[in-house]
Amino acid sequence: MEGTSVHRLLALISLLSCSTNQAALTVSPSRSQFFKGEYVSLSCEEDNSSAGWTVRRNITRGTRTLCGDGWGKPAGSTCTMPYADPLDTGVYWCESREGAASSSIQLTVTGGSVILQSPVLPVMEGDDVTLSCHTKTAPSNLPAAFYKDGSLIRTEPAGHMTLHHVTSSDEGLYRCSISAHGESPSSRISVSAAEWREHLSTGCWVSPICWMCVGVEMLRDHHCCFPQQSAD
C-alpha cells in the first residue's frame, strides 16, 4: 500500500472516530531525520492530562512497544532518547490508557553524514514547504541536489529548496545529496486538503488492533483496522 494512502486512511479513521480526549505527538528537534547519536525528545501535547498519554513506537511490523520498554527514558507524557540509533527508525505515536491514539509520525535515524530536513506531519495543500540538506559536521549551506521518487529535481547552491503552493502532485519520497559527503535517507512528504487540518494535528481514537498493522513505512494490512468508539 502506498505511503500516501496510509496518511489518507489514518486521517479517515480519525474523522470517523475522534474522541474528546486528544493528544498530538511533537518532536524536538522538529524534523523526521536524525543523525546517530543525537538527542531526541518526544512529547504528547494533551488536552486531558488524566488520560495518561504515553509515547509508543513500532520499529518492526506487528510490534508496539511503550517508551521505557527497552528503549527511551519516560517522564510522564514525554519520552527522551539521549542517543538515537538507526535501530530507532520507525513509527511513533501517543496512546492513552483507554487505547486512544494520536496521529503517527515516521522517524529515521541514519549512521550516514547527510540528512534531509522536512516536515514531520503532512503539509496542507497550497502551503509552501522548504526542504534543507544538512551534513553532520560541515556548514549547513553547502550546495545540495534534491530528488523526488529517485529523480533529480534540481541542485540548490545554498542547500535549501522550496516547493511553492504544494498540491497532491508534490507528494512522494524526497532525499538530498551533498558532494563529498553523501546522501540522506528518503522521507515521504504527504499533502492533505485543508479540511483534514484539525484531524491530522490532533489525536483521535484508533483501534489498538489497527496499530498492529503499522509497519515502519507503510500500513499493509489496512483491512484489519476498524474504527471504534472511545469510552467516556
mmCIF file of C-alpha atoms in Angstrom:
data_model
loop_
_atom_site.group_PDB
_atom_site.id
_atom_site.type_symbol
_atom_site.label_atom_id
_atom_site.label_comp_id
_atom_site.label_asym_id
_atom_site.label_seq_id
_atom_site.Cartn_x
_atom_site.Cartn_y
_atom_site.Cartn_z
ATOM 1 C CA MET A 1 0.000 0.000 0.000
ATOM 2 C CA GLU A 2 1.411 3.420 -0.946
ATOM 3 C CA GLY A 3 2.501 5.703 1.878
ATOM 4 C CA THR A 4 0.230 8.469 0.567
ATOM 5 C CA SER A 5 -2.776 6.214 1.006
ATOM 6 C CA VAL A 6 -1.613 5.397 4.530
ATOM 7 C CA HIS A 7 -1.911 9.005 5.632
ATOM 8 C CA ARG A 8 -5.317 9.342 3.989
ATOM 9 C CA LEU A 9 -6.521 6.122 5.633
ATOM 10 C CA LEU A 10 -5.363 7.266 9.068
ATOM 11 C CA ALA A 11 -6.977 10.658 8.525
ATOM 12 C CA LEU A 12 -10.238 8.967 7.513
ATOM 13 C CA ILE A 13 -10.150 6.800 10.627
ATOM 14 C CA SER A 14 -9.652 9.954 12.662
ATOM 15 C CA LEU A 15 -12.612 11.674 11.033
ATOM 16 C CA LEU A 16 -14.866 8.723 11.707
ATOM 17 C CA SER A 17 -13.846 8.084 15.261
ATOM 18 C CA CYS A 18 -12.425 11.106 17.069
ATOM 19 C CA SER A 19 -12.633 11.079 20.826
ATOM 20 C CA THR A 20 -12.919 14.099 23.091
ATOM 21 C CA ASN A 21 -9.567 13.364 24.737
ATOM 22 C CA GLN A 22 -6.901 14.307 22.224
ATOM 23 C CA ALA A 23 -3.137 14.468 22.022
ATOM 24 C CA ALA A 24 -0.550 15.331 19.412
ATOM 25 C CA LEU A 25 2.992 13.970 19.286
ATOM 26 C CA THR A 26 5.678 16.624 18.961
ATOM 27 C CA VAL A 27 9.348 16.010 18.225
ATOM 28 C CA SER A 28 12.362 18.065 19.253
ATOM 29 C CA PRO A 29 14.340 18.880 17.169
ATOM 30 C CA SER A 30 11.326 19.287 14.860
ATOM 31 C CA ARG A 31 12.293 17.059 11.942
ATOM 32 C CA SER A 32 11.847 13.495 10.781
ATOM 33 C CA GLN A 33 15.513 12.561 10.203
ATOM 34 C CA PHE A 34 18.302 12.426 12.783
ATOM 35 C CA PHE A 35 21.963 11.593 12.921
ATOM 36 C CA LYS A 36 23.116 8.655 15.002
ATOM 37 C CA GLY A 37 23.950 9.865 18.495
ATOM 38 C CA GLU A 38 21.567 12.834 18.525
ATOM 39 C CA TYR A 39 19.334 13.636 21.490
ATOM 40 C CA VAL A 40 15.646 13.319 20.565
ATOM 41 C CA SER A 41 12.663 14.284 22.703
ATOM 42 C CA LEU A 42 9.084 13.162 22.007
ATOM 43 C CA SER A 43 6.144 14.686 23.884
ATOM 44 C CA CYS A 44 2.408 14.120 23.924
ATOM 45 C CA GLU A 45 0.697 17.516 23.930
ATOM 46 C CA GLU A 46 -2.578 16.598 25.578
ATOM 47 C CA ASP A 47 -5.968 18.146 26.262
ATOM 48 C CA ASN A 48 -6.553 15.910 29.267
ATOM 49 C CA SER A 49 -3.553 15.023 31.428
ATOM 50 C CA SER A 50 -5.626 12.481 33.357
ATOM 51 C CA ALA A 51 -5.924 10.330 30.219
ATOM 52 C CA GLY A 52 -2.395 9.045 30.831
ATOM 53 C CA TRP A 53 -0.894 9.623 27.372
ATOM 54 C CA THR A 54 2.405 7.847 26.717
ATOM 55 C CA VAL A 55 4.729 7.525 23.721
ATOM 56 C CA ARG A 56 4.797 4.259 21.820
ATOM 57 C CA ARG A 57 6.534 3.059 18.713
ATOM 58 C CA ASN A 58 6.622 0.374 16.064
ATOM 59 C CA ILE A 59 10.053 -0.370 14.600
ATOM 60 C CA THR A 60 9.207 -3.756 13.099
ATOM 61 C CA ARG A 61 5.954 -4.873 11.533
ATOM 62 C CA GLY A 62 3.409 -6.027 14.086
ATOM 63 C CA THR A 63 5.116 -4.745 17.248
ATOM 64 C CA ARG A 64 4.012 -1.943 19.579
ATOM 65 C CA THR A 65 6.283 -1.008 22.475
ATOM 66 C CA LEU A 66 5.965 1.599 25.210
ATOM 67 C CA CYS A 67 8.692 4.144 25.971
ATOM 68 C CA GLY A 68 10.833 2.635 28.716
ATOM 69 C CA ASP A 69 10.244 -0.906 27.489
ATOM 70 C CA GLY A 70 13.765 -1.469 26.218
ATOM 71 C CA TRP A 71 14.078 1.987 24.666
ATOM 72 C CA GLY A 72 13.819 5.643 25.681
ATOM 73 C CA LYS A 73 13.512 7.320 29.075
ATOM 74 C CA PRO A 74 9.889 8.105 30.065
ATOM 75 C CA ALA A 75 8.890 11.113 32.165
ATOM 76 C CA GLY A 76 5.127 11.445 32.259
ATOM 77 C CA SER A 77 3.896 12.102 28.719
ATOM 78 C CA THR A 78 7.445 12.784 27.457
ATOM 79 C CA CYS A 79 9.988 10.276 26.167
ATOM 80 C CA THR A 80 13.625 11.081 25.518
ATOM 81 C CA MET A 81 16.212 9.194 23.506
ATOM 82 C CA PRO A 82 19.608 10.506 24.682
ATOM 83 C CA TYR A 83 21.489 8.651 21.945
ATOM 84 C CA ALA A 84 19.434 7.917 18.826
ATOM 85 C CA ASP A 85 20.435 4.841 16.844
ATOM 86 C CA PRO A 86 19.463 3.631 13.358
ATOM 87 C CA LEU A 87 17.592 0.822 15.131
ATOM 88 C CA ASP A 88 15.251 3.533 16.465
ATOM 89 C CA THR A 89 13.912 4.167 12.963
ATOM 90 C CA GLY A 90 10.173 3.554 12.962
ATOM 91 C CA VAL A 91 6.648 4.863 13.539
ATOM 92 C CA TYR A 92 5.889 6.795 16.750
ATOM 93 C CA TRP A 93 2.611 7.938 18.321
ATOM 94 C CA CYS A 94 0.892 8.814 21.599
ATOM 95 C CA GLU A 95 -1.586 6.453 23.239
ATOM 96 C CA SER A 96 -3.866 6.895 26.245
ATOM 97 C CA ARG A 97 -4.736 4.359 28.938
ATOM 98 C CA GLU A 98 -8.065 3.782 27.165
ATOM 99 C CA GLY A 99 -6.308 2.969 23.891
ATOM 100 C CA ALA A 100 -6.963 6.241 22.040
ATOM 101 C CA ALA A 101 -4.086 7.183 19.734
ATOM 102 C CA SER A 102 -2.716 10.313 18.132
ATOM 103 C CA SER A 103 -1.648 10.626 14.530
ATOM 104 C CA SER A 104 1.618 8.778 13.918
ATOM 105 C CA ILE A 105 4.924 10.094 12.601
ATOM 106 C CA GLN A 106 7.809 8.366 10.865
ATOM 107 C CA LEU A 107 11.280 8.979 12.317
ATOM 108 C CA THR A 108 14.501 7.940 10.600
ATOM 109 C CA VAL A 109 17.918 7.723 12.267
ATOM 110 C CA THR A 110 20.918 7.418 9.985
ATOM 111 C CA GLY A 111 24.514 6.459 10.573
ATOM 112 C CA GLY A 112 25.427 8.467 7.475
ATOM 113 C CA SER A 113 26.672 12.038 7.140
ATOM 114 C CA VAL A 114 23.668 13.731 5.483
ATOM 115 C CA ILE A 115 20.033 14.251 6.496
ATOM 116 C CA LEU A 116 17.062 15.899 4.816
ATOM 117 C CA GLN A 117 15.121 18.320 6.999
ATOM 118 C CA SER A 118 11.472 18.037 6.015
ATOM 119 C CA PRO A 119 8.040 18.410 7.682
ATOM 120 C CA VAL A 120 7.232 15.795 10.304
ATOM 121 C CA LEU A 121 3.467 15.884 9.635
ATOM 122 C CA PRO A 122 1.539 16.056 6.335
ATOM 123 C CA VAL A 123 1.508 19.557 4.864
ATOM 124 C CA MET A 124 -1.579 21.446 3.771
ATOM 125 C CA GLU A 125 -2.444 21.904 0.128
ATOM 126 C CA GLY A 126 -1.406 25.384 -1.003
ATOM 127 C CA ASP A 127 1.342 25.802 1.600
ATOM 128 C CA ASP A 128 4.992 26.495 0.790
ATOM 129 C CA VAL A 129 7.368 23.783 2.000
ATOM 130 C CA THR A 130 11.113 24.259 2.424
ATOM 131 C CA LEU A 131 13.487 21.283 2.404
ATOM 132 C CA SER A 132 17.035 21.587 3.727
ATOM 133 C CA CYS A 133 20.028 19.332 3.291
ATOM 134 C CA HIS A 134 22.443 19.124 6.234
ATOM 135 C CA THR A 135 25.707 17.381 6.979
ATOM 136 C CA LYS A 136 26.756 16.255 10.438
ATOM 137 C CA THR A 137 29.863 18.412 10.701
ATOM 138 C CA ALA A 138 30.127 20.815 7.737
ATOM 139 C CA PRO A 139 28.234 24.131 7.317
ATOM 140 C CA SER A 140 24.536 23.773 6.503
ATOM 141 C CA ASN A 141 24.632 25.965 3.394
ATOM 142 C CA LEU A 142 26.564 23.670 1.072
ATOM 143 C CA PRO A 143 25.234 23.075 -2.470
ATOM 144 C CA ALA A 144 22.820 20.140 -2.480
ATOM 145 C CA ALA A 145 20.938 18.104 -5.055
ATOM 146 C CA PHE A 146 17.301 17.263 -4.291
ATOM 147 C CA TYR A 147 15.455 14.204 -5.571
ATOM 148 C CA LYS A 148 11.842 13.099 -5.656
ATOM 149 C CA ASP A 149 10.987 9.421 -6.156
ATOM 150 C CA GLY A 150 14.522 8.786 -7.363
ATOM 151 C CA SER A 151 14.606 11.546 -9.994
ATOM 152 C CA LEU A 152 16.678 14.720 -9.723
ATOM 153 C CA ILE A 153 14.590 17.855 -9.205
ATOM 154 C CA ARG A 154 17.406 20.406 -9.158
ATOM 155 C CA THR A 155 20.576 21.461 -7.362
ATOM 156 C CA GLU A 156 20.393 24.384 -4.959
ATOM 157 C CA PRO A 157 23.580 26.377 -4.220
ATOM 158 C CA ALA A 158 22.704 27.028 -0.545
ATOM 159 C CA GLY A 159 21.285 23.597 0.304
ATOM 160 C CA HIS A 160 17.638 24.711 0.615
ATOM 161 C CA MET A 161 14.750 24.055 -1.787
ATOM 162 C CA THR A 162 11.227 25.484 -1.523
ATOM 163 C CA LEU A 163 8.151 23.850 -3.013
ATOM 164 C CA HIS A 164 5.608 26.593 -3.655
ATOM 165 C CA HIS A 165 1.842 26.113 -3.246
ATOM 166 C CA VAL A 166 2.081 22.336 -2.909
ATOM 167 C CA THR A 167 -0.549 20.029 -4.365
ATOM 168 C CA SER A 168 -1.044 16.274 -4.381
ATOM 169 C CA SER A 169 1.392 16.070 -7.314
ATOM 170 C CA ASP A 170 4.182 17.070 -4.900
ATOM 171 C CA GLU A 171 3.643 14.000 -2.737
ATOM 172 C CA GLY A 172 6.423 11.445 -2.797
ATOM 173 C CA LEU A 173 9.743 10.293 -1.368
ATOM 174 C CA TYR A 174 12.364 13.033 -1.145
ATOM 175 C CA ARG A 175 16.069 12.832 -0.458
ATOM 176 C CA CYS A 176 19.123 15.023 -0.966
ATOM 177 C CA SER A 177 22.837 14.643 -1.553
ATOM 178 C CA ILE A 178 25.906 16.800 -0.939
ATOM 179 C CA SER A 179 29.053 16.239 -2.955
ATOM 180 C CA ALA A 180 31.867 14.557 -0.992
ATOM 181 C CA HIS A 181 29.528 13.965 1.976
ATOM 182 C CA GLY A 182 26.908 11.526 0.702
ATOM 183 C CA GLU A 183 23.142 11.390 0.531
ATOM 184 C CA SER A 184 20.311 11.419 3.035
ATOM 185 C CA PRO A 185 17.711 8.723 3.648
ATOM 186 C CA SER A 186 14.359 9.250 1.954
ATOM 187 C CA SER A 187 11.396 10.847 3.706
ATOM 188 C CA ARG A 188 7.834 10.962 2.460
ATOM 189 C CA ILE A 189 6.017 14.239 2.027
ATOM 190 C CA SER A 190 2.236 13.960 2.076
ATOM 191 C CA VAL A 191 -0.151 16.740 1.096
ATOM 192 C CA SER A 192 -3.566 16.972 2.728
ATOM 193 C CA ALA A 193 -6.607 19.011 1.788
ATOM 194 C CA ALA A 194 -7.464 21.860 4.170
ATOM 195 C CA GLU A 195 -10.403 20.003 5.708
ATOM 196 C CA TRP A 196 -8.008 17.398 7.161
ATOM 197 C CA ARG A 197 -6.015 20.005 9.139
ATOM 198 C CA GLU A 198 -7.697 19.549 12.517
ATOM 199 C CA HIS A 199 -7.766 15.772 12.337
ATOM 200 C CA LEU A 200 -4.143 15.395 11.289
ATOM 201 C CA SER A 201 -2.858 17.712 14.006
ATOM 202 C CA THR A 202 -4.810 16.261 16.934
ATOM 203 C CA GLY A 203 -5.167 12.799 18.385
ATOM 204 C CA CYS A 204 -8.258 10.712 17.715
ATOM 205 C CA TRP A 205 -9.373 7.249 18.738
ATOM 206 C CA VAL A 206 -7.884 4.469 16.653
ATOM 207 C CA SER A 207 -8.422 0.819 17.404
ATOM 208 C CA PRO A 208 -5.363 -0.764 19.047
ATOM 209 C CA ILE A 209 -5.789 -3.589 16.519
ATOM 210 C CA CYS A 210 -5.146 -1.057 13.777
ATOM 211 C CA TRP A 211 -1.748 -0.183 15.194
ATOM 212 C CA MET A 212 -0.709 -3.819 14.924
ATOM 213 C CA CYS A 213 -0.889 -3.219 11.166
ATOM 214 C CA VAL A 214 1.503 -0.276 11.189
ATOM 215 C CA GLY A 215 4.826 -1.047 9.548
ATOM 216 C CA VAL A 216 7.936 1.093 9.568
ATOM 217 C CA GLU A 217 6.943 2.857 6.339
ATOM 218 C CA MET A 218 3.516 1.591 5.367
ATOM 219 C CA LEU A 219 0.307 0.117 6.637
ATOM 220 C CA ARG A 220 -0.006 -3.072 4.637
ATOM 221 C CA ASP A 221 -2.901 -4.963 6.194
ATOM 222 C CA HIS A 222 -5.274 -1.991 6.382
ATOM 223 C CA HIS A 223 -8.304 -4.278 6.117
ATOM 224 C CA CYS A 224 -7.899 -5.184 9.795
ATOM 225 C CA CYS A 225 -8.493 -1.612 11.017
ATOM 226 C CA PHE A 226 -11.950 -0.865 12.300
ATOM 227 C CA PRO A 227 -12.821 2.454 13.970
ATOM 228 C CA GLN A 228 -14.164 2.133 17.490
ATOM 229 C CA GLN A 229 -15.981 4.468 19.823
ATOM 230 C CA SER A 230 -13.958 5.642 22.799
ATOM 231 C CA ALA A 231 -15.221 5.079 26.300
ATOM 232 C CA ASP A 232 -16.444 8.122 28.239
#
